[in-house]
PDB file of C-alpha atoms in Angstrom:
ATOM      1  CA  MET A   9      -6.188   4.482  -5.838  1.00  0.00           C
ATOM      2  CA  LYS A  10      -5.622   2.400  -2.702  1.00  0.00           C
ATOM      3  CA  HIS A  11      -5.978   3.805   0.809  1.00  0.00           C
ATOM      4  CA  SER A  12      -4.680   2.618   4.160  1.00  0.00           C
ATOM      5  CA  GLY A  13      -4.695   3.946   7.681  1.00  0.00           C
ATOM      6  CA  PHE A  14      -7.507   5.717   9.467  1.00  0.00           C
ATOM      7  CA  LEU A  15      -7.755   8.518   6.892  1.00  0.00           C
ATOM      8  CA  GLY A  16      -8.103   5.910   4.179  1.00  0.00           C
ATOM      9  CA  ARG A  17     -10.860   4.167   6.121  1.00  0.00           C
ATOM     10  CA  ILE A  18     -12.729   7.483   6.380  1.00  0.00           C
ATOM     11  CA  ILE A  19     -12.382   8.135   2.636  1.00  0.00           C
ATOM     12  CA  ILE A  20     -13.551   4.641   1.705  1.00  0.00           C
ATOM     13  CA  GLY A  21     -16.467   4.866   4.139  1.00  0.00           C
ATOM     14  CA  PHE A  22     -17.585   8.164   2.592  1.00  0.00           C
ATOM     15  CA  LYS A  23     -17.265   6.798  -0.946  1.00  0.00           C
ATOM     16  CA  ARG A  24     -19.311   3.708  -0.070  1.00  0.00           C
ATOM     17  CA  LYS A  25     -22.043   5.365   1.975  1.00  0.00           C
ATOM     18  CA  PRO A  26     -22.098   9.162   1.657  1.00  0.00           C
ATOM     19  CA  LEU A  27     -25.722   9.284   2.813  1.00  0.00           C
ATOM     20  CA  LYS A  28     -24.804   7.442   6.012  1.00  0.00           C
ATOM     21  CA  PHE A  29     -22.158  10.085   6.730  1.00  0.00           C
ATOM     22  CA  PHE A  30     -24.696  12.925   6.420  1.00  0.00           C
ATOM     23  CA  MET A  31     -27.198  11.024   8.553  1.00  0.00           C
ATOM     24  CA  ASN A  32     -24.575  10.404  11.257  1.00  0.00           C
ATOM     25  CA  THR A  33     -23.542  14.059  11.209  1.00  0.00           C
ATOM     26  CA  PHE A  34     -27.174  15.220  11.474  1.00  0.00           C
ATOM     27  CA  ILE A  35     -27.935  12.799  14.329  1.00  0.00           C
ATOM     28  CA  VAL A  36     -24.870  13.961  16.288  1.00  0.00           C
ATOM     29  CA  TYR A  37     -25.753  17.615  15.698  1.00  0.00           C
ATOM     30  CA  VAL A  38     -29.354  17.141  16.817  1.00  0.00           C
ATOM     31  CA  THR A  39     -28.313  15.082  19.836  1.00  0.00           C
ATOM     32  CA  ILE A  40     -25.888  17.744  21.061  1.00  0.00           C
ATOM     33  CA  TRP A  41     -28.526  20.455  20.687  1.00  0.00           C
ATOM     34  CA  ALA A  42     -31.067  18.268  22.494  1.00  0.00           C
ATOM     35  CA  ILE A  43     -28.639  18.230  25.430  1.00  0.00           C
ATOM     36  CA  LEU A  44     -27.797  21.940  25.245  1.00  0.00           C
ATOM     37  CA  GLU A  45     -31.357  23.316  25.017  1.00  0.00           C
ATOM     38  CA  PRO A  46     -32.469  22.241  28.544  1.00  0.00           C
ATOM     39  CA  ILE A  47     -29.197  23.592  29.932  1.00  0.00           C
ATOM     40  CA  ILE A  48     -29.797  26.967  28.283  1.00  0.00           C
ATOM     41  CA  GLY A  49     -33.392  26.967  29.552  1.00  0.00           C
ATOM     42  CA  ILE A  50     -32.337  26.240  33.138  1.00  0.00           C
ATOM     43  CA  VAL A  51     -29.258  28.459  33.127  1.00  0.00           C
ATOM     44  CA  PRO A  52     -29.969  31.590  31.049  1.00  0.00           C
ATOM     45  CA  ASN A  53     -26.385  32.764  31.372  1.00  0.00           C
ATOM     46  CA  ALA A  54     -25.321  29.681  29.410  1.00  0.00           C
ATOM     47  CA  THR A  55     -26.690  31.344  26.279  1.00  0.00           C
ATOM     48  CA  HIS A  56     -23.560  33.450  26.222  1.00  0.00           C
ATOM     49  CA  TYR A  57     -21.434  30.339  25.846  1.00  0.00           C
ATOM     50  CA  PHE A  58     -23.638  28.353  23.431  1.00  0.00           C
ATOM     51  CA  SER A  59     -24.680  30.945  20.844  1.00  0.00           C
ATOM     52  CA  GLY A  60     -23.072  32.916  18.042  1.00  0.00           C
ATOM     53  CA  GLU A  61     -21.430  31.926  14.748  1.00  0.00           C
ATOM     54  CA  ILE A  62     -18.206  30.589  16.305  1.00  0.00           C
ATOM     55  CA  LYS A  63     -20.166  28.264  18.588  1.00  0.00           C
ATOM     56  CA  PHE A  64     -22.348  27.133  15.677  1.00  0.00           C
ATOM     57  CA  PHE A  65     -19.403  26.270  13.466  1.00  0.00           C
ATOM     58  CA  ALA A  66     -17.614  24.582  16.359  1.00  0.00           C
ATOM     59  CA  LEU A  67     -20.677  22.411  16.942  1.00  0.00           C
ATOM     60  CA  LEU A  68     -20.967  21.688  13.212  1.00  0.00           C
ATOM     61  CA  PHE A  69     -17.272  20.779  13.010  1.00  0.00           C
ATOM     62  CA  ALA A  70     -17.588  18.425  15.986  1.00  0.00           C
ATOM     63  CA  SER A  71     -20.651  16.789  14.399  1.00  0.00           C
ATOM     64  CA  VAL A  72     -18.826  16.288  11.094  1.00  0.00           C
ATOM     65  CA  CYS A  73     -15.820  14.740  12.855  1.00  0.00           C
ATOM     66  CA  VAL A  74     -18.009  12.291  14.762  1.00  0.00           C
ATOM     67  CA  GLY A  75     -19.974  11.553  11.585  1.00  0.00           C
ATOM     68  CA  LEU A  76     -16.779  10.740   9.692  1.00  0.00           C
ATOM     69  CA  TYR A  77     -15.504   8.572  12.550  1.00  0.00           C
ATOM     70  CA  ARG A  78     -18.731   6.559  12.744  1.00  0.00           C
ATOM     71  CA  ASN A  79     -18.822   6.184   8.955  1.00  0.00           C
ATOM     72  CA  ALA A  80     -15.219   4.918   8.617  1.00  0.00           C
ATOM     73  CA  VAL A  81     -14.954   1.321   7.430  1.00  0.00           C
ATOM     74  CA  PRO A  82     -13.750  -1.085  10.140  1.00  0.00           C
ATOM     75  CA  ASN A  83     -10.103  -2.134  10.185  1.00  0.00           C
ATOM     76  CA  GLU A  84     -10.911  -5.435  11.897  1.00  0.00           C
ATOM     77  CA  ILE A  85     -13.766  -7.614  13.057  1.00  0.00           C
ATOM     78  CA  HIS A  86     -13.951 -10.361  15.666  1.00  0.00           C
ATOM     79  CA  ILE A  87     -15.949 -13.502  15.046  1.00  0.00           C
ATOM     80  CA  ARG A  88     -16.800 -16.117  17.656  1.00  0.00           C
ATOM     81  CA  TYR A  89     -17.423 -19.471  16.014  1.00  0.00           C
ATOM     82  CA  ARG A  90     -18.120 -22.377  18.369  1.00  0.00           C
ATOM     83  CA  ASN A  91     -15.296 -22.103  20.912  1.00  0.00           C
ATOM     84  CA  SER A  92     -12.810 -20.493  18.541  1.00  0.00           C
ATOM     85  CA  SER A  93     -11.959 -16.825  18.147  1.00  0.00           C
ATOM     86  CA  ILE A  94     -11.428 -15.570  14.585  1.00  0.00           C
ATOM     87  CA  THR A  95     -10.150 -12.079  13.809  1.00  0.00           C
ATOM     88  CA  VAL A  96     -10.187 -10.581  10.323  1.00  0.00           C
ATOM     89  CA  ILE A  97      -7.846  -7.607  10.164  1.00  0.00           C
ATOM     90  CA  PHE A  98      -6.004  -5.460   7.651  1.00  0.00           C
ATOM     91  CA  GLY A  99      -2.265  -5.395   8.249  1.00  0.00           C
ATOM     92  CA  ASP A 100       1.160  -6.917   7.649  1.00  0.00           C
ATOM     93  CA  LEU A 101       1.242 -10.693   8.147  1.00  0.00           C
ATOM     94  CA  PHE A 102       4.832 -10.604   9.414  1.00  0.00           C
ATOM     95  CA  SER A 103       4.082  -8.088  12.184  1.00  0.00           C
ATOM     96  CA  PHE A 104       1.783 -10.371  14.221  1.00  0.00           C
ATOM     97  CA  ASP A 105       2.789 -12.739  17.007  1.00  0.00           C
ATOM     98  CA  GLY A 106       2.314 -16.474  16.616  1.00  0.00           C
ATOM     99  CA  PHE A 107       2.629 -18.646  13.520  1.00  0.00           C
ATOM    100  CA  LYS A 108       2.760 -16.899  10.148  1.00  0.00           C
ATOM    101  CA  VAL A 109       1.150 -19.072   7.481  1.00  0.00           C
ATOM    102  CA  ILE A 110       2.684 -18.969   4.003  1.00  0.00           C
ATOM    103  CA  PRO A 111       1.241 -20.829   0.991  1.00  0.00           C
ATOM    104  CA  VAL A 112       4.001 -22.247  -1.203  1.00  0.00           C
ATOM    105  CA  SER A 113       4.582 -24.462  -4.197  1.00  0.00           C
ATOM    106  CA  ARG A 114       4.123 -28.221  -4.078  1.00  0.00           C
ATOM    107  CA  PHE A 115       7.788 -28.205  -5.116  1.00  0.00           C
ATOM    108  CA  PHE A 116       8.773 -26.924  -1.680  1.00  0.00           C
ATOM    109  CA  PHE A 117      12.433 -26.325  -2.453  1.00  0.00           C
ATOM    110  CA  GLU A 118      11.950 -23.634  -5.109  1.00  0.00           C
ATOM    111  CA  THR A 119      14.113 -20.649  -4.186  1.00  0.00           C
ATOM    112  CA  GLN A 120      13.627 -18.457  -7.265  1.00  0.00           C
ATOM    113  CA  ALA A 121      10.069 -17.593  -6.280  1.00  0.00           C
ATOM    114  CA  VAL A 122       7.965 -14.802  -7.756  1.00  0.00           C
ATOM    115  CA  PRO A 123       9.248 -11.555  -6.156  1.00  0.00           C
ATOM    116  CA  THR A 124       5.798 -10.506  -4.900  1.00  0.00           C
ATOM    117  CA  SER A 125       5.077 -13.826  -3.165  1.00  0.00           C
ATOM    118  CA  LEU A 126       5.154 -14.368   0.595  1.00  0.00           C
ATOM    119  CA  GLN A 127       7.488 -17.306   0.015  1.00  0.00           C
ATOM    120  CA  ASN A 128      10.035 -14.990  -1.621  1.00  0.00           C
ATOM    121  CA  LYS A 129       9.742 -12.548   1.278  1.00  0.00           C
ATOM    122  CA  LEU A 130      10.517 -15.343   3.739  1.00  0.00           C
ATOM    123  CA  ILE A 131      13.468 -16.520   1.633  1.00  0.00           C
ATOM    124  CA  GLN A 132      14.822 -12.962   1.619  1.00  0.00           C
ATOM    125  CA  MET A 133      14.557 -12.880   5.416  1.00  0.00           C
ATOM    126  CA  PHE A 134      16.635 -16.054   5.605  1.00  0.00           C
ATOM    127  CA  LEU A 135      19.169 -14.581   3.158  1.00  0.00           C
ATOM    128  CA  GLN A 136      19.504 -11.453   5.283  1.00  0.00           C
ATOM    129  CA  SER A 137      19.931 -13.479   8.487  1.00  0.00           C
ATOM    130  CA  ARG A 138      23.336 -14.868   7.431  1.00  0.00           C
ATOM    131  CA  GLU A 139      26.300 -13.708   5.383  1.00  0.00           C
ATOM    132  CA  GLY A 140      27.021 -14.968   1.887  1.00  0.00           C
ATOM    133  CA  GLY A 141      25.140 -18.094   0.884  1.00  0.00           C
ATOM    134  CA  GLU A 142      24.636 -19.306   4.457  1.00  0.00           C
ATOM    135  CA  GLY A 143      21.146 -17.826   4.638  1.00  0.00           C
ATOM    136  CA  LEU A 144      19.910 -19.823   1.650  1.00  0.00           C
ATOM    137  CA  ALA A 145      21.615 -22.932   2.999  1.00  0.00           C
ATOM    138  CA  LEU A 146      19.840 -22.432   6.314  1.00  0.00           C
ATOM    139  CA  TYR A 147      16.491 -22.096   4.527  1.00  0.00           C
ATOM    140  CA  ASN A 148      16.989 -25.301   2.546  1.00  0.00           C
ATOM    141  CA  HIS A 149      18.237 -27.186   5.593  1.00  0.00           C
ATOM    142  CA  SER A 150      15.281 -26.004   7.688  1.00  0.00           C
ATOM    143  CA  LEU A 151      12.895 -27.207   4.978  1.00  0.00           C
ATOM    144  CA  TYR A 152      14.683 -30.541   4.718  1.00  0.00           C
ATOM    145  CA  ILE A 153      14.384 -31.129   8.480  1.00  0.00           C
ATOM    146  CA  ALA A 154      10.726 -30.024   8.555  1.00  0.00           C
ATOM    147  CA  LEU A 155       9.762 -32.336   5.675  1.00  0.00           C
ATOM    148  CA  GLN A 156      11.717 -35.439   6.687  1.00  0.00           C
ATOM    149  CA  GLU A 157       8.583 -37.463   7.428  1.00  0.00           C
ATOM    150  CA  ALA A 158       6.354 -35.951   4.738  1.00  0.00           C
ATOM    151  CA  ARG A 159       5.212 -38.060   1.798  1.00  0.00           C
ATOM    152  CA  TYR A 160       6.260 -37.065  -1.731  1.00  0.00           C
ATOM    153  CA  HIS A 161       7.065 -38.475  -5.131  1.00  0.00           C
ATOM    154  CA  GLU A 162       9.644 -37.315  -7.642  1.00  0.00           C
ATOM    155  CA  VAL A 163       8.701 -35.868 -11.017  1.00  0.00           C
ATOM    156  CA  TYR A 164      10.701 -34.506 -13.889  1.00  0.00           C
ATOM    157  CA  ARG A 165      10.178 -30.774 -14.460  1.00  0.00           C
ATOM    158  CA  ASP A 166      10.654 -29.115 -17.808  1.00  0.00           C
ATOM    159  CA  ALA A 167      11.121 -25.765 -16.048  1.00  0.00           C
ATOM    160  CA  THR A 168      14.223 -26.935 -14.170  1.00  0.00           C
ATOM    161  CA  ARG A 169      15.153 -29.960 -16.319  1.00  0.00           C
ATOM    162  CA  GLN A 170      15.603 -32.221 -13.329  1.00  0.00           C
ATOM    163  CA  GLN A 171      13.804 -34.565 -10.967  1.00  0.00           C
ATOM    164  CA  GLU A 172      12.250 -32.789  -7.979  1.00  0.00           C
ATOM    165  CA  LYS A 173      10.233 -33.717  -4.884  1.00  0.00           C
ATOM    166  CA  TYR A 174       6.511 -33.091  -5.393  1.00  0.00           C
ATOM    167  CA  TYR A 175       4.381 -32.979  -2.209  1.00  0.00           C
ATOM    168  CA  PRO A 176       0.623 -33.560  -1.631  1.00  0.00           C
ATOM    169  CA  LEU A 177      -1.661 -30.549  -1.274  1.00  0.00           C
ATOM    170  CA  GLY A 178      -1.680 -29.199   2.278  1.00  0.00           C
ATOM    171  CA  THR A 179       1.705 -30.679   3.253  1.00  0.00           C
ATOM    172  CA  THR A 180       2.944 -28.441   6.066  1.00  0.00           C
ATOM    173  CA  ALA A 181       6.463 -27.496   7.146  1.00  0.00           C
ATOM    174  CA  ILE A 182       7.302 -25.413  10.224  1.00  0.00           C
ATOM    175  CA  LEU A 183      10.333 -23.158  10.064  1.00  0.00           C
ATOM    176  CA  GLU A 184      11.915 -21.023  12.777  1.00  0.00           C
ATOM    177  CA  LEU A 185      13.947 -17.861  12.221  1.00  0.00           C
ATOM    178  CA  ASN A 186      15.073 -15.286  14.783  1.00  0.00           C
ATOM    179  CA  GLY A 187      12.453 -16.387  17.313  1.00  0.00           C
ATOM    180  CA  GLN A 188       9.603 -16.272  14.774  1.00  0.00           C
ATOM    181  CA  SER A 189       7.626 -19.308  13.577  1.00  0.00           C
ATOM    182  CA  TYR A 190       6.346 -19.930  10.063  1.00  0.00           C
ATOM    183  CA  MET A 191       3.957 -22.569   8.703  1.00  0.00           C
ATOM    184  CA  LEU A 192       4.501 -23.250   5.011  1.00  0.00           C
ATOM    185  CA  PHE A 193       1.886 -25.368   3.260  1.00  0.00           C
ATOM    186  CA  ALA A 194       1.705 -26.735  -0.289  1.00  0.00           C
ATOM    187  CA  LEU A 195      -0.982 -24.997  -2.345  1.00  0.00           C
ATOM    188  CA  ALA A 196       0.099 -23.984  -5.855  1.00  0.00           C
ATOM    189  CA  GLU A 197       1.715 -26.074  -8.583  1.00  0.00           C
ATOM    190  CA  THR A 198       4.656 -23.689  -8.678  1.00  0.00           C
ATOM    191  CA  GLU A 199       5.867 -20.277  -7.551  1.00  0.00           C
ATOM    192  CA  LEU A 200       8.924 -20.373  -9.811  1.00  0.00           C
ATOM    193  CA  LYS A 201       9.532 -16.983 -11.395  1.00  0.00           C
ATOM    194  CA  GLY A 202       8.681 -16.993 -15.103  1.00  0.00           C
ATOM    195  CA  HIS A 203       6.908 -20.357 -15.019  1.00  0.00           C
ATOM    196  CA  ILE A 204       3.469 -19.622 -13.503  1.00  0.00           C
ATOM    197  CA  PRO A 205       0.733 -21.576 -15.377  1.00  0.00           C
ATOM    198  CA  ASN A 206      -2.873 -20.428 -15.762  1.00  0.00           C
ATOM    199  CA  ASP A 207      -4.107 -23.435 -13.764  1.00  0.00           C
ATOM    200  CA  ASN A 208      -1.657 -22.960 -10.889  1.00  0.00           C
ATOM    201  CA  CYS A 209      -4.496 -23.747  -8.486  1.00  0.00           C
ATOM    202  CA  ASN A 210      -8.274 -23.934  -8.455  1.00  0.00           C
ATOM    203  CA  ILE A 211     -11.052 -23.848  -5.860  1.00  0.00           C
ATOM    204  CA  SER A 212     -11.279 -27.613  -5.351  1.00  0.00           C
ATOM    205  CA  ARG A 213      -7.500 -28.005  -4.926  1.00  0.00           C
ATOM    206  CA  MET A 214      -7.422 -25.003  -2.608  1.00  0.00           C
ATOM    207  CA  TRP A 215     -10.146 -26.561  -0.451  1.00  0.00           C
ATOM    208  CA  ILE A 216      -8.248 -29.872  -0.253  1.00  0.00           C
ATOM    209  CA  ALA A 217      -5.058 -28.021   0.698  1.00  0.00           C
ATOM    210  CA  LEU A 218      -6.818 -25.970   3.379  1.00  0.00           C
ATOM    211  CA  GLU A 219      -8.487 -29.041   4.898  1.00  0.00           C
ATOM    212  CA  ALA A 220      -5.101 -30.761   5.240  1.00  0.00           C
ATOM    213  CA  PHE A 221      -3.415 -27.594   6.488  1.00  0.00           C
ATOM    214  CA  TRP A 222      -5.961 -26.823   9.227  1.00  0.00           C
ATOM    215  CA  GLU A 223      -5.783 -30.398  10.462  1.00  0.00           C
ATOM    216  CA  GLU A 224      -2.018 -29.978  10.829  1.00  0.00           C
ATOM    217  CA  ALA A 225      -2.365 -26.481  12.315  1.00  0.00           C
ATOM    218  CA  ARG A 226      -4.598 -27.847  15.084  1.00  0.00           C
ATOM    219  CA  ILE A 227      -1.821 -30.243  16.068  1.00  0.00           C
ATOM    220  CA  GLN A 228       1.094 -27.838  15.735  1.00  0.00           C
ATOM    221  CA  SER A 229      -0.339 -24.545  17.057  1.00  0.00           C
ATOM    222  CA  ARG A 230      -0.082 -25.646  20.701  1.00  0.00           C
ATOM    223  CA  GLY A 231      -2.001 -22.687  22.073  1.00  0.00           C
ATOM    224  CA  ARG A 232      -0.350 -20.062  19.860  1.00  0.00           C
ATOM    225  CA  SER A 233      -2.140 -17.754  17.460  1.00  0.00           C
ATOM    226  CA  VAL A 234      -2.257 -18.708  13.795  1.00  0.00           C
ATOM    227  CA  ASN A 235      -1.991 -15.854  11.276  1.00  0.00           C
ATOM    228  CA  VAL A 236      -3.229 -16.578   7.766  1.00  0.00           C
ATOM    229  CA  PRO A 237      -3.081 -14.337   4.673  1.00  0.00           C
ATOM    230  CA  LEU A 238      -5.875 -14.225   2.105  1.00  0.00           C
ATOM    231  CA  ILE A 239      -5.331 -17.705   0.655  1.00  0.00           C
ATOM    232  CA  GLY A 240      -6.077 -17.942  -3.069  1.00  0.00           C
ATOM    233  CA  SER A 241      -4.817 -14.508  -4.080  1.00  0.00           C
ATOM    234  CA  GLY A 242      -1.556 -13.765  -5.879  1.00  0.00           C
ATOM    235  CA  VAL A 243      -0.027 -16.342  -8.228  1.00  0.00           C
ATOM    236  CA  THR A 244      -2.595 -19.064  -7.526  1.00  0.00           C
ATOM    237  CA  GLY A 245      -4.673 -17.902 -10.481  1.00  0.00           C
ATOM    238  CA  ILE A 246      -8.002 -18.536  -8.748  1.00  0.00           C
ATOM    239  CA  ARG A 247     -10.581 -16.399 -10.512  1.00  0.00           C
ATOM    240  CA  LEU A 248     -12.533 -15.123  -7.543  1.00  0.00           C
ATOM    241  CA  ASN A 249     -12.694 -11.553  -6.321  1.00  0.00           C
ATOM    242  CA  SER A 250     -11.238 -10.726  -2.912  1.00  0.00           C
ATOM    243  CA  THR A 251     -14.624 -10.759  -1.155  1.00  0.00           C
ATOM    244  CA  ARG A 252     -15.422 -14.270  -2.416  1.00  0.00           C
ATOM    245  CA  LEU A 253     -11.923 -15.435  -1.481  1.00  0.00           C
ATOM    246  CA  LEU A 254     -12.431 -14.170   2.067  1.00  0.00           C
ATOM    247  CA  GLU A 255     -15.760 -16.022   2.249  1.00  0.00           C
ATOM    248  CA  LEU A 256     -14.022 -19.218   1.102  1.00  0.00           C
ATOM    249  CA  ASN A 257     -11.238 -18.773   3.679  1.00  0.00           C
ATOM    250  CA  LEU A 258     -13.750 -18.284   6.482  1.00  0.00           C
ATOM    251  CA  LEU A 259     -15.742 -21.313   5.355  1.00  0.00           C
ATOM    252  CA  ALA A 260     -12.567 -23.418   5.394  1.00  0.00           C
ATOM    253  CA  ILE A 261     -11.863 -22.348   8.987  1.00  0.00           C
ATOM    254  CA  ALA A 262     -15.464 -23.035  10.003  1.00  0.00           C
ATOM    255  CA  ASN A 263     -15.288 -26.441   8.346  1.00  0.00           C
ATOM    256  CA  ALA A 264     -12.080 -27.260  10.242  1.00  0.00           C
ATOM    257  CA  ILE A 265     -13.748 -26.290  13.522  1.00  0.00           C
ATOM    258  CA  GLU A 266     -16.842 -28.356  12.714  1.00  0.00           C
ATOM    259  CA  GLU A 267     -14.750 -31.383  11.793  1.00  0.00           C
ATOM    260  CA  GLY A 268     -12.204 -31.309  14.590  1.00  0.00           C
ATOM    261  CA  GLY A 269     -13.234 -28.760  17.211  1.00  0.00           C
ATOM    262  CA  LYS A 270     -11.290 -25.787  18.501  1.00  0.00           C
ATOM    263  CA  ILE A 271      -8.152 -25.027  16.500  1.00  0.00           C
ATOM    264  CA  THR A 272      -6.111 -23.049  19.025  1.00  0.00           C
ATOM    265  CA  THR A 273      -6.430 -21.697  22.558  1.00  0.00           C
ATOM    266  CA  GLU A 274      -5.450 -18.244  21.279  1.00  0.00           C
ATOM    267  CA  GLU A 275      -7.010 -17.002  18.058  1.00  0.00           C
ATOM    268  CA  VAL A 276      -7.010 -17.444  14.325  1.00  0.00           C
ATOM    269  CA  ARG A 277      -6.243 -14.232  12.480  1.00  0.00           C
ATOM    270  CA  LEU A 278      -7.025 -13.695   8.819  1.00  0.00           C
ATOM    271  CA  ILE A 279      -4.590 -10.947   7.799  1.00  0.00           C
ATOM    272  CA  LEU A 280      -5.684  -8.927   4.775  1.00  0.00           C
ATOM    273  CA  HIS A 281      -3.254  -6.761   2.870  1.00  0.00           C
ATOM    274  CA  PRO A 282      -4.338  -3.076   3.060  1.00  0.00           C
ATOM    275  CA  LYS A 283      -4.701  -3.050  -0.750  1.00  0.00           C
ATOM    276  CA  TYR A 284      -7.955  -5.011  -0.297  1.00  0.00           C
ATOM    277  CA  MET A 285      -9.558  -2.371   1.910  1.00  0.00           C
ATOM    278  CA  GLU A 286     -11.481  -0.769  -0.948  1.00  0.00           C
ATOM    279  CA  ASP A 287     -12.761  -4.133  -2.166  1.00  0.00           C
ATOM    280  CA  ILE A 288     -13.683  -5.904   1.084  1.00  0.00           C
ATOM    281  CA  ASN A 289     -16.343  -4.507   3.404  1.00  0.00           C
ATOM    282  CA  LEU A 290     -15.747  -6.124   6.803  1.00  0.00           C
ATOM    283  CA  SER A 291     -19.053  -4.752   8.105  1.00  0.00           C
ATOM    284  CA  ASP A 292     -20.901  -7.159   5.812  1.00  0.00           C
ATOM    285  CA  PHE A 293     -18.962 -10.136   7.187  1.00  0.00           C
ATOM    286  CA  LYS A 294     -19.555  -9.048  10.766  1.00  0.00           C
ATOM    287  CA  ASP A 295     -23.328  -8.958  10.165  1.00  0.00           C
ATOM    288  CA  ILE A 296     -23.308 -12.418   8.570  1.00  0.00           C
ATOM    289  CA  TRP A 297     -20.986 -14.272  10.965  1.00  0.00           C
ATOM    290  CA  ASN A 298     -22.052 -12.794  14.315  1.00  0.00           C
TER     291      ASN A 298
END
């Protein structure tokens, strides 16, 4: 069962560290009483207000609430690396300001993408922005303009039975739609529905793609925030759990900063889908990176 929202964070925190919850509750309870006892000693009449079963249960309830709050897993963490600000946060990639980064196929012009992919979601947004087939035409035209100067070679594909443009890993295209900006970069071999291979990507290819992408992002961000999903999940087929994938993503950002300096004058956000909340403990990353 997956949880999201503050209640979900409380539940996950309790499941991970039930002892910490009881310790927090006890510490809060003792602290409140440590404050109340001198008051009762100085003002005897205060006993009337701070004694009895109702007062006890009210104090216990308050202690439990604070204990649960302090035990809830964090929804986001902020990391300062060199001169760059990195935020790791659970949320919806498309709801944040700045560039939205979307990993796509090295065959950029695939339009029958896997329904669950971010590329398909963006294509659907283009489709909904115009009537009839104009939305898809706008998407293809935007890609064509964005990739005019990009290198590629043509290969014959059995899946489509035609020659198609095949781009180097990390090739980046910037698209605009309804005032929002998107950075698409080549990562997987394909995102074509029904044709996903087992070796769609691997760690070494992912690292090459991320190195090329972050170099381009430094040039194109122009002071705007860059929002990145958990690269390597989904149809890529990379056999790492979500925690290891997050470590790899952070290392790629750190490597880009080490190699070329500050990426953006705003911040880099790593946006994690809420489904990963049970698997990824942001507190561990905060302790390591800060």
